[in-house]
Amino acid sequence: MFAHHGYPVDIKAISLYEHVPTNEDVLARIVHIGHNALLAAFERTITRCDPDPINQVGELVRTHVLVHVTYPLLAIVATNCTTSPPVRTSEALALREHTEQIALDGDSHGVEQ
């Protein structure tokens, strides 16, 4: 907002490390944000979606694509940077597994029918 309106705030890149100790911590946070955003989008989709499994799968695919198109760099980082130490990525991986489970649930309901 400040940059958009041309207001100087005198923030430098090094200021980030006053709030986050290391590059790995920054990366872990970005990965967490990416997986959390996709999970939240999936949960919203499945909540408002028709219970028909074919519709659910279609809407989840649509949501997945929209999140990745809307936040392409975040999607790349969140998807590809899960090799950090397990302590830093375990929460993000749990979010990822939950997102995958939502997708699999929609798919398995379709198989049952």
Short mmCIF file of N, CA and C in Angstrom, two decimals:
data_model
loop_
_atom_site.label_atom_id
_atom_site.label_comp_id
_atom_site.label_asym_id
_atom_site.label_seq_id
_atom_site.Cartn_x
_atom_site.Cartn_y
_atom_site.Cartn_z
N MET A 1 0.83 -1.19 0.00
CA MET A 1 0.00 0.00 0.00
C MET A 1 0.88 1.26 0.00
N PHE A 2 1.88 1.27 0.87
CA PHE A 2 2.72 2.46 0.96
C PHE A 2 3.47 2.70 -0.35
N ALA A 3 4.04 1.66 -0.91
CA ALA A 3 4.76 1.80 -2.18
C ALA A 3 3.82 2.20 -3.30
N HIS A 4 2.61 1.66 -3.28
CA HIS A 4 1.63 1.96 -4.32
C HIS A 4 1.30 3.46 -4.34
N HIS A 5 1.23 4.06 -3.16
CA HIS A 5 0.89 5.47 -3.06
C HIS A 5 2.13 6.37 -3.03
N GLY A 6 3.31 5.77 -3.04
CA GLY A 6 4.54 6.55 -3.09
C GLY A 6 4.99 7.10 -1.75
N TYR A 7 4.52 6.50 -0.65
CA TYR A 7 4.96 6.95 0.67
C TYR A 7 6.24 6.23 1.05
N PRO A 8 7.30 6.96 1.37
CA PRO A 8 8.54 6.29 1.77
C PRO A 8 8.40 5.70 3.18
N VAL A 9 8.87 4.50 3.37
CA VAL A 9 8.83 3.89 4.70
C VAL A 9 10.22 3.52 5.21
N ASP A 10 11.24 3.71 4.37
CA ASP A 10 12.62 3.45 4.77
C ASP A 10 12.84 2.04 5.32
N ILE A 11 12.19 1.05 4.72
CA ILE A 11 12.41 -0.34 5.11
C ILE A 11 13.41 -0.94 4.14
N LYS A 12 14.37 -1.62 4.69
CA LYS A 12 15.38 -2.28 3.88
C LYS A 12 15.22 -3.79 4.01
N ALA A 13 15.74 -4.53 3.05
CA ALA A 13 15.61 -5.98 3.07
C ALA A 13 16.14 -6.59 4.36
N ILE A 14 17.20 -6.04 4.89
CA ILE A 14 17.79 -6.57 6.12
C ILE A 14 16.83 -6.44 7.31
N SER A 15 15.86 -5.53 7.23
CA SER A 15 14.88 -5.35 8.31
C SER A 15 14.07 -6.62 8.56
N LEU A 16 13.94 -7.44 7.55
CA LEU A 16 13.20 -8.70 7.68
C LEU A 16 13.76 -9.55 8.81
N TYR A 17 15.09 -9.53 8.96
CA TYR A 17 15.73 -10.40 9.94
C TYR A 17 15.56 -9.90 11.38
N GLU A 18 14.93 -8.77 11.56
CA GLU A 18 14.54 -8.35 12.90
C GLU A 18 13.32 -9.14 13.35
N HIS A 19 12.60 -9.72 12.40
CA HIS A 19 11.37 -10.45 12.70
C HIS A 19 11.49 -11.95 12.47
N VAL A 20 12.38 -12.35 11.57
CA VAL A 20 12.56 -13.76 11.23
C VAL A 20 14.07 -14.03 11.27
N PRO A 21 14.50 -15.00 12.07
CA PRO A 21 15.93 -15.18 12.29
C PRO A 21 16.76 -15.64 11.08
N THR A 22 16.24 -16.54 10.25
CA THR A 22 17.07 -17.10 9.17
C THR A 22 16.30 -17.20 7.86
N ASN A 23 17.06 -17.42 6.79
CA ASN A 23 16.43 -17.65 5.48
C ASN A 23 15.55 -18.89 5.51
N GLU A 24 15.98 -19.93 6.22
CA GLU A 24 15.17 -21.15 6.32
C GLU A 24 13.84 -20.87 6.99
N ASP A 25 13.84 -19.99 7.99
CA ASP A 25 12.59 -19.63 8.65
C ASP A 25 11.66 -18.88 7.70
N VAL A 26 12.23 -18.01 6.88
CA VAL A 26 11.43 -17.29 5.88
C VAL A 26 10.83 -18.29 4.90
N LEU A 27 11.65 -19.20 4.41
CA LEU A 27 11.17 -20.21 3.46
C LEU A 27 10.10 -21.09 4.09
N ALA A 28 10.30 -21.53 5.31
CA ALA A 28 9.31 -22.37 5.99
C ALA A 28 7.98 -21.63 6.12
N ARG A 29 8.04 -20.35 6.42
CA ARG A 29 6.81 -19.55 6.56
C ARG A 29 6.10 -19.42 5.21
N ILE A 30 6.86 -19.19 4.15
CA ILE A 30 6.26 -19.07 2.81
C ILE A 30 5.61 -20.39 2.41
N VAL A 31 6.29 -21.51 2.67
CA VAL A 31 5.72 -22.83 2.36
C VAL A 31 4.42 -23.03 3.14
N HIS A 32 4.43 -22.66 4.41
CA HIS A 32 3.23 -22.78 5.24
C HIS A 32 2.09 -21.93 4.68
N ILE A 33 2.39 -20.70 4.31
CA ILE A 33 1.37 -19.80 3.75
C ILE A 33 0.77 -20.41 2.48
N GLY A 34 1.61 -20.95 1.62
CA GLY A 34 1.12 -21.54 0.38
C GLY A 34 0.19 -22.71 0.61
N HIS A 35 0.59 -23.62 1.49
CA HIS A 35 -0.26 -24.79 1.76
C HIS A 35 -1.53 -24.40 2.50
N ASN A 36 -1.43 -23.42 3.38
CA ASN A 36 -2.61 -22.95 4.11
C ASN A 36 -3.60 -22.29 3.16
N ALA A 37 -3.11 -21.52 2.20
CA ALA A 37 -3.99 -20.86 1.23
C ALA A 37 -4.74 -21.88 0.38
N LEU A 38 -4.04 -22.91 -0.07
CA LEU A 38 -4.70 -23.93 -0.88
C LEU A 38 -5.71 -24.72 -0.06
N LEU A 39 -5.36 -25.08 1.16
CA LEU A 39 -6.30 -25.79 2.03
C LEU A 39 -7.54 -24.96 2.29
N ALA A 40 -7.37 -23.69 2.60
CA ALA A 40 -8.53 -22.81 2.85
C ALA A 40 -9.42 -22.72 1.62
N ALA A 41 -8.80 -22.63 0.45
CA ALA A 41 -9.58 -22.56 -0.79
C ALA A 41 -10.33 -23.87 -1.02
N PHE A 42 -9.70 -25.01 -0.77
CA PHE A 42 -10.38 -26.30 -0.92
C PHE A 42 -11.54 -26.41 0.06
N GLU A 43 -11.34 -25.99 1.30
CA GLU A 43 -12.41 -26.07 2.30
C GLU A 43 -13.59 -25.19 1.91
N ARG A 44 -13.32 -23.98 1.40
CA ARG A 44 -14.41 -23.12 0.94
C ARG A 44 -15.15 -23.77 -0.22
N THR A 45 -14.40 -24.34 -1.14
CA THR A 45 -15.00 -24.97 -2.32
C THR A 45 -15.89 -26.13 -1.92
N ILE A 46 -15.40 -27.01 -1.09
CA ILE A 46 -16.15 -28.21 -0.73
C ILE A 46 -17.38 -27.85 0.10
N THR A 47 -17.31 -26.76 0.86
CA THR A 47 -18.45 -26.32 1.67
C THR A 47 -19.59 -25.81 0.81
N ARG A 48 -19.27 -25.08 -0.26
CA ARG A 48 -20.32 -24.48 -1.09
C ARG A 48 -20.68 -25.34 -2.30
N CYS A 49 -19.97 -26.43 -2.47
CA CYS A 49 -20.10 -27.25 -3.67
C CYS A 49 -21.29 -28.20 -3.59
N ASP A 50 -21.87 -28.49 -4.72
CA ASP A 50 -22.89 -29.53 -4.86
C ASP A 50 -22.30 -30.85 -4.36
N PRO A 51 -23.06 -31.66 -3.63
CA PRO A 51 -22.50 -32.91 -3.10
C PRO A 51 -22.20 -33.98 -4.15
N ASP A 52 -22.61 -33.76 -5.38
CA ASP A 52 -22.32 -34.71 -6.44
C ASP A 52 -20.81 -34.85 -6.61
N PRO A 53 -20.26 -36.07 -6.52
CA PRO A 53 -18.81 -36.26 -6.59
C PRO A 53 -18.17 -35.73 -7.88
N ILE A 54 -18.85 -35.88 -8.99
CA ILE A 54 -18.29 -35.37 -10.25
C ILE A 54 -18.16 -33.86 -10.19
N ASN A 55 -19.17 -33.20 -9.66
CA ASN A 55 -19.12 -31.75 -9.49
C ASN A 55 -18.02 -31.36 -8.50
N GLN A 56 -17.90 -32.10 -7.41
CA GLN A 56 -16.88 -31.80 -6.40
C GLN A 56 -15.47 -31.88 -6.99
N VAL A 57 -15.21 -32.95 -7.72
CA VAL A 57 -13.88 -33.10 -8.32
C VAL A 57 -13.61 -31.96 -9.30
N GLY A 58 -14.60 -31.64 -10.12
CA GLY A 58 -14.44 -30.54 -11.07
C GLY A 58 -14.18 -29.21 -10.39
N GLU A 59 -14.91 -28.94 -9.32
CA GLU A 59 -14.73 -27.68 -8.59
C GLU A 59 -13.39 -27.64 -7.87
N LEU A 60 -12.95 -28.78 -7.33
CA LEU A 60 -11.65 -28.82 -6.66
C LEU A 60 -10.51 -28.61 -7.66
N VAL A 61 -10.64 -29.20 -8.84
CA VAL A 61 -9.62 -28.98 -9.88
C VAL A 61 -9.60 -27.50 -10.26
N ARG A 62 -10.78 -26.93 -10.43
CA ARG A 62 -10.89 -25.50 -10.78
C ARG A 62 -10.23 -24.64 -9.69
N THR A 63 -10.52 -24.94 -8.44
CA THR A 63 -9.95 -24.20 -7.32
C THR A 63 -8.43 -24.34 -7.29
N HIS A 64 -7.95 -25.55 -7.49
CA HIS A 64 -6.51 -25.81 -7.49
C HIS A 64 -5.81 -24.97 -8.56
N VAL A 65 -6.37 -24.98 -9.75
CA VAL A 65 -5.78 -24.21 -10.85
C VAL A 65 -5.84 -22.72 -10.55
N LEU A 66 -6.98 -22.23 -10.06
CA LEU A 66 -7.11 -20.80 -9.76
C LEU A 66 -6.11 -20.33 -8.71
N VAL A 67 -5.91 -21.12 -7.67
CA VAL A 67 -4.95 -20.74 -6.63
C VAL A 67 -3.54 -20.67 -7.23
N HIS A 68 -3.20 -21.65 -8.06
CA HIS A 68 -1.86 -21.66 -8.66
C HIS A 68 -1.68 -20.55 -9.69
N VAL A 69 -2.73 -20.20 -10.39
CA VAL A 69 -2.64 -19.11 -11.38
C VAL A 69 -2.61 -17.76 -10.67
N THR A 70 -3.35 -17.63 -9.58
CA THR A 70 -3.40 -16.38 -8.84
C THR A 70 -2.08 -16.11 -8.11
N TYR A 71 -1.48 -17.15 -7.57
CA TYR A 71 -0.24 -17.03 -6.80
C TYR A 71 0.83 -17.98 -7.36
N PRO A 72 1.29 -17.75 -8.59
CA PRO A 72 2.18 -18.73 -9.23
C PRO A 72 3.51 -18.93 -8.50
N LEU A 73 4.14 -17.87 -8.05
CA LEU A 73 5.42 -18.03 -7.36
C LEU A 73 5.25 -18.71 -6.01
N LEU A 74 4.19 -18.35 -5.30
CA LEU A 74 3.90 -19.00 -4.03
C LEU A 74 3.64 -20.49 -4.24
N ALA A 75 2.91 -20.82 -5.29
CA ALA A 75 2.63 -22.23 -5.59
C ALA A 75 3.91 -23.00 -5.89
N ILE A 76 4.81 -22.39 -6.64
CA ILE A 76 6.07 -23.06 -6.98
C ILE A 76 6.90 -23.30 -5.72
N VAL A 77 7.03 -22.29 -4.90
CA VAL A 77 7.83 -22.42 -3.68
C VAL A 77 7.19 -23.43 -2.73
N ALA A 78 5.89 -23.32 -2.50
CA ALA A 78 5.22 -24.21 -1.55
C ALA A 78 5.26 -25.66 -2.02
N THR A 79 5.17 -25.87 -3.31
CA THR A 79 5.17 -27.22 -3.85
C THR A 79 6.56 -27.84 -3.86
N ASN A 80 7.57 -27.06 -4.16
CA ASN A 80 8.90 -27.61 -4.38
C ASN A 80 9.87 -27.48 -3.21
N CYS A 81 9.51 -26.73 -2.20
CA CYS A 81 10.47 -26.47 -1.12
C CYS A 81 10.05 -27.14 0.18
N THR A 82 9.81 -28.42 0.11
CA THR A 82 9.45 -29.15 1.32
C THR A 82 10.59 -30.05 1.77
N THR A 83 11.81 -29.71 1.38
CA THR A 83 12.97 -30.50 1.76
C THR A 83 13.75 -29.88 2.91
N SER A 84 13.21 -28.82 3.49
CA SER A 84 13.86 -28.20 4.65
C SER A 84 13.82 -29.20 5.80
N PRO A 85 14.51 -28.91 6.89
CA PRO A 85 14.45 -29.82 8.03
C PRO A 85 13.00 -30.11 8.43
N PRO A 86 12.70 -31.36 8.80
CA PRO A 86 11.32 -31.76 9.11
C PRO A 86 10.62 -30.90 10.15
N VAL A 87 11.38 -30.39 11.11
CA VAL A 87 10.77 -29.55 12.15
C VAL A 87 10.12 -28.33 11.53
N ARG A 88 10.76 -27.76 10.52
CA ARG A 88 10.24 -26.54 9.90
C ARG A 88 9.10 -26.83 8.93
N THR A 89 9.06 -28.01 8.34
CA THR A 89 8.07 -28.28 7.30
C THR A 89 6.94 -29.19 7.75
N SER A 90 7.02 -29.74 8.95
CA SER A 90 6.01 -30.73 9.36
C SER A 90 4.60 -30.15 9.38
N GLU A 91 4.45 -28.93 9.84
CA GLU A 91 3.12 -28.32 9.88
C GLU A 91 2.59 -28.06 8.47
N ALA A 92 3.45 -27.58 7.59
CA ALA A 92 3.04 -27.34 6.20
C ALA A 92 2.68 -28.65 5.52
N LEU A 93 3.44 -29.70 5.78
CA LEU A 93 3.14 -30.99 5.18
C LEU A 93 1.83 -31.56 5.71
N ALA A 94 1.50 -31.29 6.97
CA ALA A 94 0.20 -31.71 7.51
C ALA A 94 -0.93 -30.99 6.78
N LEU A 95 -0.75 -29.70 6.50
CA LEU A 95 -1.75 -28.95 5.73
C LEU A 95 -1.89 -29.54 4.33
N ARG A 96 -0.76 -29.88 3.73
CA ARG A 96 -0.77 -30.47 2.39
C ARG A 96 -1.52 -31.80 2.39
N GLU A 97 -1.27 -32.63 3.40
CA GLU A 97 -1.95 -33.92 3.50
C GLU A 97 -3.45 -33.74 3.69
N HIS A 98 -3.85 -32.74 4.47
CA HIS A 98 -5.27 -32.45 4.67
C HIS A 98 -5.92 -32.03 3.34
N THR A 99 -5.23 -31.20 2.59
CA THR A 99 -5.72 -30.77 1.28
C THR A 99 -5.87 -31.97 0.35
N GLU A 100 -4.86 -32.82 0.34
CA GLU A 100 -4.92 -34.03 -0.49
C GLU A 100 -6.08 -34.92 -0.08
N GLN A 101 -6.33 -35.01 1.22
CA GLN A 101 -7.43 -35.86 1.70
C GLN A 101 -8.78 -35.33 1.23
N ILE A 102 -8.95 -34.02 1.22
CA ILE A 102 -10.20 -33.44 0.70
C ILE A 102 -10.40 -33.85 -0.75
N ALA A 103 -9.34 -33.76 -1.54
CA ALA A 103 -9.43 -34.14 -2.95
C ALA A 103 -9.72 -35.63 -3.09
N LEU A 104 -9.07 -36.46 -2.30
CA LEU A 104 -9.29 -37.90 -2.38
C LEU A 104 -10.69 -38.29 -1.92
N ASP A 105 -11.21 -37.59 -0.92
CA ASP A 105 -12.57 -37.88 -0.45
C ASP A 105 -13.59 -37.65 -1.55
N GLY A 106 -13.46 -36.54 -2.26
CA GLY A 106 -14.37 -36.27 -3.38
C GLY A 106 -14.26 -37.33 -4.44
N ASP A 107 -13.05 -37.75 -4.72
CA ASP A 107 -12.80 -38.77 -5.73
C ASP A 107 -13.34 -40.13 -5.30
N SER A 108 -13.13 -40.50 -4.03
CA SER A 108 -13.58 -41.82 -3.58
C SER A 108 -15.10 -41.90 -3.50
N HIS A 109 -15.76 -40.79 -3.20
CA HIS A 109 -17.23 -40.80 -3.21
C HIS A 109 -17.76 -41.07 -4.62
N GLY A 110 -17.05 -40.56 -5.60
CA GLY A 110 -17.44 -40.81 -6.98
C GLY A 110 -17.26 -42.27 -7.36
N VAL A 111 -16.21 -42.90 -6.87
CA VAL A 111 -15.97 -44.31 -7.15
C VAL A 111 -17.04 -45.17 -6.51
N GLU A 112 -17.45 -44.81 -5.29
CA GLU A 112 -18.49 -45.58 -4.59
C GLU A 112 -19.81 -45.56 -5.35
N GLN A 113 -20.10 -44.44 -5.99
CA GLN A 113 -21.37 -44.32 -6.70
C GLN A 113 -21.23 -44.96 -8.05
#
